[in-house]
């Protein structure tokens, strides 16, 4: 009798300690706080300047040698207008004011679900720059990163059969010390790129001065792609 | 619409197509069948190779092998599968699953070899080299069976954890999913093991063991229904994201699969066969096979529904 109560107590104790240990281990894995010694590369997309010309997309394809029919970024054309009603911008019922574009590409999450779920560690954060990128040699093509991405901006490269994402031209232009292809090629200044941890950088000042938004922040992914949105003029 | 957002993506609508649902199905059957048979073995202190154990180990090994086949064929290049075995990321549910499966697959094969020791004698001569290996390992049978029981439950639950980690899909990003997959794996696994035991290993339809199983099945099914209801209610109370995903149950593309497949085949038909058509029919072998078949189909429909409707109703 005595023996069995002791055992039970011991059992409860070990379960408690084990559970607490597991909780600590489980919670700590995600808590790597921003290290300000390291760069934090961000991109700012200014919707007020983008005309949807698509030069960024072409430049990206060229710089990163993407196969035909594949793109790491896209521009989604959107509108504020309701069909049949007057345009909130110009007051006419027929106009072309409604055109506005949103950059669709990897959001470079600080807390990236793709990196978390990748079974082989192929989707990883580059040690030096913190940029989310791919190691094509270890990617098994399981597509877990693609389903896990809350933004649906990952895809399989039809040539290499492994997953792919926008990594700010980490292995191409950035490696040469140049700006990402899209930023270089944008004639309208709609794309800005730089290190947000460097207070003197242009993007730091831009983020401090402008109202910016990020996509689907409620997922807790902490994206590094910032958007300056066209705000409605009425009201 | 408030806030900036985009609705197009660079990938397709459904990144994980039907082979993954079939994999979840086979893994559930495999884990469920072994769990049921091993629990029965420990509960009744059995030492002989019962027909149920034989049926379950066959379902266990063949199930997981077919599941692996689906998984590998779904890779963008099946020849890349070795990378998952070589590189690990222990933050990833899939990587943890690989560790579990690496132990579970050989163990399920070994358990099948233990249970089918007599049948193995009839193998062609060239395969007889297996026999001394199995006989040498027979000393470890009990501990290995216990380990396999734990791993079998883990495999069922793992298939749930695997897809519940996908945060953009409110229908499957719920903590009840692994539990639901264990419950449905148990009922479908039991059905398959029973059918194999009766059909191929000469188990009597009304043996004591079968009666225990018949009694266990209803509570398992009730728990499964409860979990589905919990999943449903988590969407009702889950804000706008949840209410959008609720459309999957009421008028979306996959609604019919849920109501006719999951509810009809999985729950209503088995109830009808067992209680609605009289005792005589309920005890017949037709009722036995039809019930088992509808339970298994219902489970397949559940995996298919969750995977497809889950990926379509994203936020």
Coordinates of C-alpha atoms in Angstrom, one line a residue:
Chain A
X1 CA 0.0 0.0 0.0
X2 CA 2.7 2.4 1.1
X3 CA 4.8 1.4 -1.8
X4 CA 2.0 2.1 -4.3
X5 CA 1.4 5.7 -3.0
X6 CA 5.0 6.4 -3.1
X7 CA 5.1 5.3 -6.6
X8 CA 2.2 7.3 -7.6
X9 CA 3.7 10.4 -6.0
X10 CA 7.0 9.8 -7.7
X11 CA 5.1 9.3 -11.0
X12 CA 3.2 12.6 -10.5
X13 CA 6.4 14.4 -9.6
X14 CA 8.3 13.2 -12.7
X15 CA 5.3 13.9 -14.9
X16 CA 5.2 17.4 -13.5
X17 CA 8.9 18.1 -13.9
X18 CA 9.0 16.5 -17.3
X19 CA 6.0 18.5 -18.4
X20 CA 7.5 21.8 -17.1
X21 CA 10.8 21.0 -18.8
X22 CA 9.0 20.3 -22.1
X23 CA 7.0 23.5 -21.8
X24 CA 10.2 25.5 -21.3
X25 CA 12.0 23.8 -24.2
X26 CA 8.9 24.2 -26.4
X27 CA 8.4 27.9 -25.7
X28 CA 12.0 28.9 -25.8
X29 CA 12.5 27.7 -29.3
X30 CA 10.5 30.6 -30.8
X31 CA 11.7 33.4 -28.6
X32 CA 14.9 34.5 -30.3
X33 CA 14.6 38.2 -29.8
X34 CA 15.8 40.6 -32.5
X35 CA 19.6 40.8 -32.4
X36 CA 20.4 44.4 -33.3
X37 CA 24.0 43.6 -34.1
X38 CA 22.8 41.7 -37.0
X39 CA 21.2 43.3 -40.0
X40 CA 17.4 43.1 -40.5
X41 CA 16.8 43.6 -44.2
X42 CA 13.4 45.0 -45.1
X43 CA 11.7 46.1 -48.3
X44 CA 9.2 48.9 -48.5
X45 CA 6.7 48.8 -51.3
X46 CA 5.1 52.2 -52.0
X47 CA 1.7 51.7 -53.5
X48 CA 1.3 55.4 -54.2
X49 CA 4.3 55.2 -56.7
X50 CA 3.8 51.8 -58.3
X51 CA 2.2 52.0 -61.8
X52 CA 2.2 48.3 -62.4
X53 CA 4.7 48.3 -65.2
X54 CA 6.1 45.0 -64.3
X55 CA 9.8 45.9 -64.7
X56 CA 10.5 44.6 -61.2
X57 CA 9.2 41.2 -62.2
X58 CA 11.2 41.0 -65.4
X59 CA 14.4 42.1 -63.6
X60 CA 13.8 39.4 -60.9
X61 CA 13.4 36.7 -63.5
X62 CA 16.6 37.8 -65.3
X63 CA 18.8 38.3 -62.2
X64 CA 17.7 35.0 -60.6
X65 CA 17.7 33.0 -63.8
X66 CA 14.1 31.8 -63.3
X67 CA 12.7 29.4 -65.8
X68 CA 9.9 30.3 -68.2
X69 CA 6.5 30.7 -66.6
X70 CA 7.8 31.2 -63.1
X71 CA 8.1 34.4 -61.1
X72 CA 9.1 35.1 -57.5
X73 CA 7.0 38.2 -57.4
X74 CA 3.8 39.4 -58.8
X75 CA 1.7 42.6 -58.9
X76 CA -1.9 42.2 -58.0
X77 CA -4.1 44.8 -59.5
X78 CA -6.8 46.0 -57.1
X79 CA -9.5 48.6 -56.9
X80 CA -11.4 50.6 -54.3
X81 CA -14.3 51.1 -56.6
X82 CA -17.7 49.5 -56.3
X83 CA -19.1 48.6 -59.7
X84 CA -21.7 51.2 -60.8
X85 CA -20.9 53.7 -58.1
X86 CA -18.9 57.0 -58.4
X87 CA -15.2 56.8 -58.1
X88 CA -14.1 57.9 -54.6
X89 CA -11.1 59.6 -56.1
X90 CA -12.4 61.6 -59.1
X91 CA -16.1 61.6 -58.6
X92 CA -16.8 60.1 -62.1
X93 CA -18.6 56.9 -62.7
X94 CA -16.2 55.8 -65.4
X95 CA -12.5 56.4 -65.0
X96 CA -9.2 54.6 -64.6
X97 CA -8.4 55.9 -61.2
X98 CA -9.1 52.6 -59.5
X99 CA -5.8 51.1 -60.6
X100 CA -3.5 50.2 -57.8
X101 CA -1.1 47.5 -57.3
X102 CA 0.1 45.3 -54.5
X103 CA 3.4 43.5 -54.5
X104 CA 2.9 39.7 -54.0
X105 CA 6.1 38.0 -52.9
X106 CA 7.8 36.3 -50.0
X107 CA 7.2 38.5 -46.9
X108 CA 10.5 37.6 -45.3
X109 CA 8.9 36.7 -42.0
X110 CA 11.0 37.1 -38.9
X111 CA 9.0 34.3 -37.5
X112 CA 8.7 32.2 -40.7
X113 CA 6.3 29.2 -40.7
X114 CA 8.2 27.8 -43.7
X115 CA 11.5 27.6 -41.8
X116 CA 9.7 26.1 -38.8
X117 CA 8.0 23.3 -40.8
X118 CA 10.7 22.4 -43.3
X119 CA 11.7 18.8 -42.3
X120 CA 15.2 19.0 -43.8
X121 CA 16.1 22.6 -42.9
X122 CA 16.3 23.5 -46.5
X123 CA 14.1 26.5 -46.0
X124 CA 16.3 28.4 -43.6
X125 CA 17.4 31.8 -42.4
X126 CA 20.7 32.9 -43.7
X127 CA 23.1 33.2 -40.8
X128 CA 24.8 36.4 -41.8
X129 CA 21.8 38.4 -43.2
X130 CA 18.8 36.7 -41.5
X131 CA 17.2 36.5 -44.9
X132 CA 14.9 33.5 -45.4
X133 CA 16.3 31.5 -48.3
X134 CA 16.5 28.0 -49.7
X135 CA 19.2 25.3 -49.8
X136 CA 18.3 23.5 -53.0
X137 CA 20.6 20.6 -52.2
X138 CA 18.7 19.6 -49.1
X139 CA 15.1 20.4 -50.2
X140 CA 13.2 17.1 -50.7
X141 CA 10.2 18.7 -52.5
X142 CA 7.7 17.8 -49.8
X143 CA 5.8 21.1 -50.3
X144 CA 5.3 21.5 -46.5
X145 CA 6.7 25.0 -46.7
X146 CA 4.3 25.9 -49.5
X147 CA 1.2 24.8 -47.6
X148 CA 2.5 26.3 -44.4
X149 CA 3.2 29.8 -45.9
X150 CA 0.2 32.0 -44.8
X151 CA 0.8 34.2 -47.9
X152 CA 0.9 31.4 -50.5
X153 CA 4.0 33.0 -52.1
X154 CA 6.2 29.9 -52.2
X155 CA 6.3 27.6 -55.2
X156 CA 8.2 24.7 -56.8
X157 CA 10.8 25.7 -59.3
X158 CA 9.9 23.6 -62.3
X159 CA 13.5 23.2 -63.4
X160 CA 15.1 22.1 -60.1
X161 CA 11.9 20.6 -58.6
X162 CA 12.6 22.2 -55.3
X163 CA 10.8 25.0 -53.4
X164 CA 11.7 28.6 -54.1
X165 CA 11.0 32.1 -52.6
X166 CA 12.1 35.7 -53.0
X167 CA 15.2 36.1 -50.9
X168 CA 16.0 39.7 -51.8
X169 CA 18.5 38.4 -54.4
X170 CA 20.6 37.0 -51.6
X171 CA 22.7 34.7 -53.8
X172 CA 22.8 37.0 -56.8
X173 CA 22.7 40.8 -56.5
X174 CA 23.2 41.0 -52.8
X175 CA 26.2 38.7 -52.9
X176 CA 27.8 41.2 -55.4
X177 CA 26.9 44.1 -53.1
X178 CA 24.2 45.4 -55.3
X179 CA 20.5 46.1 -54.5
X180 CA 17.9 43.5 -55.4
X181 CA 17.0 43.3 -59.1
X182 CA 13.5 44.6 -58.6
X183 CA 14.6 47.6 -56.5
X184 CA 17.3 48.5 -59.0
X185 CA 15.0 48.3 -62.0
X186 CA 12.0 50.3 -60.5
X187 CA 11.8 53.5 -62.4
X188 CA 9.3 55.1 -60.0
X189 CA 11.0 54.6 -56.7
X190 CA 8.2 52.4 -55.5
X191 CA 10.7 49.9 -53.9
X192 CA 13.1 50.6 -51.2
X193 CA 15.5 48.1 -49.6
X194 CA 17.9 48.3 -46.7
X195 CA 18.8 47.4 -43.2
X196 CA 16.2 48.5 -40.6
X197 CA 18.6 47.9 -37.7
X198 CA 20.9 50.6 -39.1
X199 CA 19.3 53.8 -37.9
X200 CA 21.0 55.9 -40.6
X201 CA 19.6 53.8 -43.4
X202 CA 17.0 55.3 -45.8
X203 CA 14.5 52.5 -45.0
X204 CA 14.8 53.2 -41.2
X205 CA 14.0 56.9 -41.8
X206 CA 11.2 56.0 -44.2
X207 CA 9.6 53.6 -41.7
X208 CA 9.9 56.2 -39.0
X209 CA 8.2 58.9 -41.1
X210 CA 5.6 57.0 -43.1
X211 CA 2.5 55.1 -42.1
X212 CA 3.3 51.6 -43.2
X213 CA 1.3 48.4 -43.1
X214 CA 2.1 44.7 -43.3
X215 CA 0.1 41.9 -44.7
X216 CA -1.8 39.6 -42.4
X217 CA 0.0 40.6 -39.3
X218 CA -2.5 38.6 -37.2
X219 CA -0.6 35.4 -38.1
X220 CA 2.2 36.6 -35.9
X221 CA 4.8 36.0 -38.6
X222 CA 6.4 39.4 -38.2
X223 CA 7.0 40.1 -42.0
X224 CA 9.8 42.3 -43.2
X225 CA 7.9 43.6 -46.3
X226 CA 6.3 46.9 -45.5
X227 CA 3.6 48.6 -47.6
X228 CA 2.8 52.3 -48.0
X229 CA -0.9 52.1 -49.0
X230 CA -2.9 54.5 -51.1
X231 CA -5.4 56.0 -48.6
X232 CA -8.8 57.0 -49.6
X233 CA -9.4 60.7 -50.1
X234 CA -13.0 60.8 -49.0
X235 CA -14.4 61.1 -45.5
Chain B
X1 CA -11.5 45.7 -46.9
X2 CA -9.3 47.3 -44.3
X3 CA -5.6 47.0 -44.4
X4 CA -3.4 46.0 -47.2
X5 CA -3.6 42.5 -48.5
X6 CA -3.4 40.4 -51.6
X7 CA -5.5 37.5 -52.7
X8 CA -3.4 36.0 -55.5
X9 CA -0.6 33.7 -54.6
X10 CA 2.4 32.4 -56.4
X11 CA 1.6 28.7 -55.6
X12 CA -1.5 26.8 -56.6
X13 CA -4.7 26.5 -54.5
X14 CA -4.0 23.1 -53.2
X15 CA -0.3 22.4 -52.4
X16 CA -1.0 19.0 -50.9
X17 CA -3.3 17.0 -53.2
X18 CA -5.1 13.7 -52.8
X19 CA -2.0 11.4 -52.4
X20 CA -1.4 13.1 -49.0
X21 CA -5.0 12.3 -48.0
X22 CA -4.5 8.7 -49.0
X23 CA -1.3 8.7 -47.0
X24 CA -3.1 10.1 -43.9
X25 CA -5.7 7.3 -44.5
X26 CA -3.2 4.5 -44.7
X27 CA -1.1 5.7 -41.8
X28 CA -4.3 6.0 -39.7
X29 CA -5.4 2.4 -40.6
X30 CA -1.9 1.1 -39.9
X31 CA -1.5 2.8 -36.5
X32 CA -5.2 2.2 -35.5
X33 CA -5.1 -1.6 -36.4
X34 CA -1.9 -2.2 -34.4
X35 CA -3.1 -0.1 -31.5
X36 CA -6.4 -2.0 -31.2
X37 CA -4.7 -5.5 -31.6
X38 CA -1.9 -4.8 -29.2
X39 CA -4.2 -3.3 -26.6
X40 CA -6.3 -6.4 -26.9
X41 CA -3.2 -8.5 -26.5
X42 CA -2.1 -6.8 -23.3
X43 CA -5.6 -6.5 -21.9
X44 CA -6.3 -10.2 -22.3
X45 CA -2.7 -11.3 -21.6
X46 CA -2.6 -13.3 -24.8
X47 CA 0.6 -15.2 -25.7
X48 CA -0.6 -17.0 -28.9
X49 CA -0.9 -15.5 -32.3
X50 CA -4.6 -14.7 -32.5
X51 CA -6.3 -14.2 -35.9
X52 CA -7.0 -10.5 -34.9
X53 CA -3.3 -10.0 -34.2
X54 CA -2.4 -11.5 -37.5
X55 CA -4.9 -9.4 -39.4
X56 CA -3.8 -6.3 -37.5
X57 CA -0.1 -6.7 -38.1
X58 CA -0.8 -7.3 -41.8
X59 CA -2.9 -4.2 -42.0
X60 CA -0.2 -2.4 -39.9
X61 CA 2.7 -3.2 -42.2
X62 CA 0.9 -3.1 -45.6
X63 CA -0.9 0.1 -44.6
X64 CA 2.2 2.0 -43.6
X65 CA 4.1 0.7 -46.6
X66 CA 1.4 1.9 -49.0
X67 CA 1.2 5.2 -47.1
X68 CA 4.9 5.7 -47.6
X69 CA 4.5 5.0 -51.3
X70 CA 1.9 7.8 -51.6
X71 CA 4.2 10.1 -49.6
X72 CA 7.2 9.5 -51.7
X73 CA 5.3 9.7 -55.0
X74 CA 3.9 13.1 -54.0
X75 CA 7.4 14.6 -53.7
X76 CA 8.2 16.8 -56.6
X77 CA 11.0 14.4 -57.4
X78 CA 10.5 11.0 -55.7
X79 CA 14.2 10.4 -55.9
X80 CA 14.7 13.2 -53.4
X81 CA 13.1 11.1 -50.6
X82 CA 16.5 10.3 -49.0
X83 CA 17.0 13.9 -48.1
X84 CA 14.2 13.7 -45.5
X85 CA 16.0 10.7 -44.0
X86 CA 19.4 12.4 -43.8
X87 CA 18.6 16.0 -42.8
X88 CA 16.6 16.8 -39.7
X89 CA 14.9 19.9 -38.3
X90 CA 13.5 19.0 -34.9
X91 CA 11.2 22.1 -34.9
X92 CA 9.4 20.5 -37.8
X93 CA 6.5 18.1 -37.1
X94 CA 7.4 16.2 -40.3
X95 CA 10.9 15.6 -39.1
X96 CA 9.6 14.3 -35.8
X97 CA 7.3 12.1 -37.8
X98 CA 10.2 10.7 -39.8
X99 CA 11.9 9.7 -36.6
X100 CA 8.7 7.9 -35.4
X101 CA 8.2 6.2 -38.7
X102 CA 11.8 5.0 -39.0
X103 CA 11.2 3.0 -35.9
X104 CA 7.6 2.1 -36.6
X105 CA 8.0 0.7 -40.1
X106 CA 10.6 -2.0 -39.2
X107 CA 8.8 -2.8 -36.0
X108 CA 5.4 -3.2 -37.8
X109 CA 7.2 -5.6 -40.2
X110 CA 8.8 -7.5 -37.3
X111 CA 5.4 -7.8 -35.4
X112 CA 3.8 -9.1 -38.6
X113 CA 6.7 -11.7 -38.8
X114 CA 6.1 -12.7 -35.2
X115 CA 2.4 -13.1 -35.6
X116 CA 2.7 -14.9 -38.9
X117 CA 5.6 -17.2 -37.8
X118 CA 3.7 -20.3 -39.0
X119 CA 2.6 -18.8 -42.3
X120 CA 6.2 -17.8 -42.9
X121 CA 7.2 -21.4 -43.1
X122 CA 5.3 -21.6 -46.4
X123 CA 7.5 -19.0 -48.0
X124 CA 9.6 -20.0 -51.0
X125 CA 12.9 -21.6 -49.9
X126 CA 15.0 -18.6 -51.1
X127 CA 13.3 -16.4 -48.4
X128 CA 13.9 -18.7 -45.5
X129 CA 16.8 -16.6 -44.3
X130 CA 14.2 -14.4 -42.6
X131 CA 13.2 -17.2 -40.2
X132 CA 16.3 -17.4 -38.0
X133 CA 16.3 -13.6 -37.7
X134 CA 12.7 -13.6 -36.5
X135 CA 13.4 -16.4 -34.1
X136 CA 16.5 -14.7 -32.7
X137 CA 14.5 -11.5 -32.0
X138 CA 11.6 -13.4 -30.4
X139 CA 13.2 -12.8 -26.9
X140 CA 12.4 -9.1 -27.3
X141 CA 8.8 -9.6 -28.4
X142 CA 7.1 -8.1 -25.3
X143 CA 9.1 -4.9 -25.0
X144 CA 9.0 -4.4 -28.8
X145 CA 5.3 -4.8 -28.8
X146 CA 4.9 -2.2 -26.1
X147 CA 7.1 0.2 -28.0
X148 CA 5.1 -0.4 -31.1
X149 CA 1.9 0.3 -29.3
X150 CA 3.2 3.8 -28.3
X151 CA 4.6 4.4 -31.8
X152 CA 1.3 3.3 -33.4
X153 CA -0.7 5.8 -31.4
X154 CA 2.0 8.4 -32.2
X155 CA 1.7 7.7 -35.9
X156 CA -2.1 8.3 -35.8
X157 CA -1.7 11.5 -33.8
X158 CA 1.3 12.6 -35.9
X159 CA -0.8 12.7 -39.1
X160 CA -3.1 15.1 -37.3
X161 CA -0.2 17.3 -36.0
X162 CA 1.3 17.3 -39.5
X163 CA -1.6 19.3 -41.0
X164 CA -2.8 21.1 -37.9
X165 CA 0.6 23.1 -38.1
X166 CA -0.7 24.9 -41.2
X167 CA -1.8 28.2 -39.7
X168 CA -3.6 29.7 -42.6
X169 CA -6.3 27.0 -42.7
X170 CA -8.8 27.5 -39.8
X171 CA -10.5 24.1 -40.5
X172 CA -7.4 22.1 -39.9
X173 CA -5.4 24.4 -37.7
X174 CA -7.1 23.1 -34.5
X175 CA -5.7 21.2 -31.6
X176 CA -8.5 18.7 -31.7
X177 CA -7.3 17.3 -35.1
X178 CA -4.6 14.9 -33.8
X179 CA -7.2 13.5 -31.3
X180 CA -9.7 13.2 -34.1
X181 CA -7.2 11.3 -36.2
X182 CA -6.4 8.9 -33.4
X183 CA -10.1 8.2 -32.9
X184 CA -10.9 7.7 -36.5
X185 CA -7.7 5.7 -37.1
X186 CA -8.8 3.4 -34.2
X187 CA -12.2 2.8 -35.6
X188 CA -11.1 2.2 -39.2
X189 CA -8.0 0.3 -38.2
X190 CA -10.2 -2.0 -36.0
X191 CA -12.6 -2.5 -39.0
X192 CA -9.8 -3.5 -41.3
X193 CA -8.1 -5.8 -38.8
X194 CA -11.4 -7.5 -38.1
X195 CA -12.2 -8.1 -41.7
X196 CA -8.7 -9.5 -42.3
X197 CA -9.0 -11.7 -39.2
X198 CA -12.3 -13.2 -40.3
X199 CA -11.6 -13.4 -44.0
X200 CA -8.0 -14.7 -44.0
X201 CA -7.2 -16.0 -40.6
X202 CA -10.4 -18.0 -39.9
X203 CA -11.7 -15.9 -37.0
X204 CA -15.2 -16.7 -35.9
X205 CA -17.6 -13.8 -36.5
X206 CA -18.9 -14.1 -33.0
X207 CA -15.8 -15.0 -31.0
X208 CA -15.2 -13.5 -27.6
X209 CA -12.5 -11.2 -29.1
X210 CA -14.8 -9.9 -31.8
X211 CA -17.5 -9.2 -29.2
X212 CA -15.1 -7.1 -27.2
X213 CA -14.2 -5.2 -30.3
X214 CA -17.9 -4.7 -31.2
X215 CA -18.4 -3.2 -27.8
X216 CA -15.4 -1.0 -28.0
X217 CA -16.2 0.4 -31.4
X218 CA -19.3 2.4 -30.3
X219 CA -17.6 4.5 -27.7
X220 CA -14.7 5.1 -30.1
X221 CA -17.2 6.2 -32.7
X222 CA -19.0 8.4 -30.2
X223 CA -15.7 10.1 -29.2
X224 CA -14.9 10.6 -32.9
X225 CA -18.3 12.3 -33.5
X226 CA -17.6 14.4 -30.4
X227 CA -14.3 15.5 -31.8
X228 CA -15.9 16.4 -35.2
X229 CA -18.5 18.4 -33.3
X230 CA -15.7 20.2 -31.3
X231 CA -13.9 21.1 -34.6
X232 CA -17.2 22.5 -35.9
X233 CA -17.8 24.5 -32.7
X234 CA -14.3 25.9 -32.7
X235 CA -15.1 27.4 -36.1
X236 CA -18.4 28.8 -34.9
X237 CA -16.7 30.6 -32.1
X238 CA -13.5 31.3 -34.1
X239 CA -14.4 34.7 -35.4
X240 CA -14.4 35.8 -39.1
X241 CA -11.8 33.3 -40.1
X242 CA -13.8 30.4 -38.6
X243 CA -17.1 31.5 -40.0
X244 CA -15.6 31.7 -43.5
X245 CA -14.3 28.1 -43.1
X246 CA -17.8 27.0 -41.9
X247 CA -18.9 27.3 -45.5
X248 CA -17.2 24.0 -46.0
X249 CA -20.0 22.4 -44.1
X250 CA -22.9 24.3 -45.7
X251 CA -22.9 24.6 -49.5
X252 CA -19.2 24.6 -50.5
X253 CA -17.7 22.2 -53.0
X254 CA -16.8 19.7 -50.3
X255 CA -20.1 19.8 -48.3
X256 CA -21.5 16.7 -49.9
X257 CA -18.4 14.7 -49.2
X258 CA -18.7 15.7 -45.5
X259 CA -22.4 15.0 -45.1
X260 CA -22.7 11.9 -47.3
X261 CA -19.1 10.5 -46.9
X262 CA -18.1 11.4 -43.3
X263 CA -21.4 11.5 -41.6
X264 CA -23.4 9.1 -43.8
X265 CA -20.8 6.3 -44.4
X266 CA -18.8 6.9 -41.3
X267 CA -21.6 7.1 -38.7
X268 CA -25.2 6.7 -40.1
X269 CA -24.8 3.5 -42.1
X270 CA -22.9 1.6 -39.4
X271 CA -25.6 2.6 -37.0
X272 CA -28.3 1.5 -39.4
X273 CA -26.7 -1.8 -40.1
X274 CA -26.2 -2.6 -36.4
X275 CA -29.4 -1.3 -34.9
X276 CA -31.9 -0.3 -37.6
X277 CA -32.5 -3.4 -39.6
X278 CA -33.1 -6.0 -36.9
X279 CA -31.0 -8.2 -34.8
X280 CA -30.8 -11.0 -37.4
X281 CA -29.3 -8.8 -40.0
X282 CA -27.0 -7.1 -37.5
X283 CA -25.4 -10.5 -36.7
X284 CA -25.0 -11.6 -40.3
X285 CA -21.8 -11.6 -42.2
X286 CA -23.1 -9.2 -44.8
X287 CA -23.7 -6.6 -42.0
X288 CA -20.2 -7.2 -40.7
X289 CA -18.5 -6.6 -44.0
X290 CA -20.8 -3.7 -45.1
X291 CA -20.3 -2.0 -41.7
X292 CA -16.5 -2.3 -41.9
X293 CA -16.4 -1.1 -45.5
X294 CA -18.5 2.0 -44.7
X295 CA -16.5 2.8 -41.6
X296 CA -13.3 2.6 -43.7
X297 CA -14.8 4.7 -46.5
X298 CA -16.1 7.2 -44.0
X299 CA -12.5 7.6 -42.6
X300 CA -11.1 8.1 -46.1
X301 CA -13.8 10.8 -46.8
X302 CA -12.9 12.5 -43.5
X303 CA -9.2 12.8 -44.5
X304 CA -10.1 13.9 -48.0
X305 CA -12.6 16.5 -46.8
X306 CA -10.2 17.9 -44.2
X307 CA -7.3 18.1 -46.6
X308 CA -9.2 19.7 -49.5
X309 CA -11.8 21.8 -47.8
X310 CA -9.1 22.7 -45.3
X311 CA -6.8 24.0 -48.0
X312 CA -9.6 25.8 -49.9
X313 CA -11.1 27.7 -47.0
X314 CA -7.9 29.6 -46.1
X315 CA -7.6 33.0 -44.5

